[in-house]
Amino acid sequence: MDAESLLLSLELASGSGQGLSPDRRASLLTSLMLVKRDYRYDRVLFWGRILGLVADYYIAQGLSEDQLAPRKTLYSLNCMEWSLLPPATDEMMVQTSVVKGRFTGDPSHEYEHTELQKVNDGEKVFEEEVVVQIKEETRLVSIIDQIDKAVSVIPRGALFKTPFGPVHVNRTFEGLSLSQAKKLSSYFHFREPVELKNKTLLEKADLDPSLDFLDSLEHDIPKVKAGALGGRQQPEWQPEWAGLSGVKILGTPALVGEMEFGSCFLPRVLEHPDGEGQCPGGPAQPALARPYLLPRSPHQELWLHLRGHR
């Protein structure tokens, strides 16, 4: 959610049962404006919060003029002092995939993982146990990147792609109607397109290249498994990233400096099958957004709850 409309967006996001205290909101409103000025970002988004045992991570992202350019991610433990995180890499994803359990809230904390590595001793090859240390900051980068790729969404028309390639905020966007808001085709994944590149020219014939340049949510396919009734295939909703909610106020334009849409990750602590409380994590899974209209007059906000439903 955009830092310049943070208070309104957080008020709407509190309908999911999760929110921030008044002092945290006030601190974010001030500090994110300073982040935008000091780092010279075109936009600053409050990404959300990741729960820890001793402290929580508050996450923000800085965007350049090109909205799909690599984002700069920052974290804070007190909503006032912000530290820049390194960009995510494939090596980080592989390295942190073995880490389970909740975050500690200490960026310098190191997880220990024992793995078998092959060692050559002359003509002999044997396996040796090696202890690998993984910093929590690296895990934080990896989890944020996975959540962004899986469930971060925007409404169709909020951004437009110029003939030269850069993607900008669409200042003429006048919001979604009620009928449009109920359709998954009205929402796109807010990341570089993946499925769109695999479509044929015939499938792209009816698409507007300036608006339909991202992957639509209508093509997301949930994981399925055999159901208990007659062995029929039934959807198995993925609960890994429970806690991210998106909001779009119907019929409102994206005014300069005030984006009337956004998303925020405010998770609950989940219970792991082994009984240990666990913050959402693990490998990214295909997410299927399901729109729900909540009776919150007079605005009639549309909520996209991207969470597990069985």
Coordinates of N, CA and C in Angstrom, one line a residue, residues 95 98 113-117 128-132:
Q95 N 19.2 -21.9 -0.4 CA 19.9 -21.9 0.9 C 18.9 -21.8 2.0
V98 N 15.7 -24.8 3.5 CA 15.8 -25.8 4.6 C 15.4 -25.3 5.9
H113 N 22.3 -25.6 9.8 CA 21.7 -26.7 9.1 C 22.8 -27.7 8.7
T114 N 22.6 -29.0 9.0 CA 23.6 -30.0 8.8 C 23.2 -30.7 7.5
E115 N 24.2 -30.8 6.5 CA 24.0 -31.4 5.3 C 25.2 -32.3 4.9
L116 N 24.9 -33.3 4.1 CA 26.0 -34.2 3.6 C 26.6 -33.6 2.4
Q117 N 28.0 -33.6 2.4 CA 28.7 -33.1 1.2 C 29.7 -34.2 0.8
E128 N 30.5 -36.4 4.1 CA 30.9 -35.9 5.4 C 29.8 -34.8 5.8
E129 N 29.4 -34.9 7.0 CA 28.5 -33.9 7.5 C 29.1 -32.5 7.7
V130 N 28.5 -31.5 7.2 CA 28.9 -30.2 7.2 C 27.8 -29.3 7.8
V131 N 28.2 -28.4 8.8 CA 27.2 -27.5 9.3 C 27.2 -26.2 8.6
V132 N 26.1 -25.9 8.0 CA 26.0 -24.6 7.2 C 25.2 -23.6 8.0

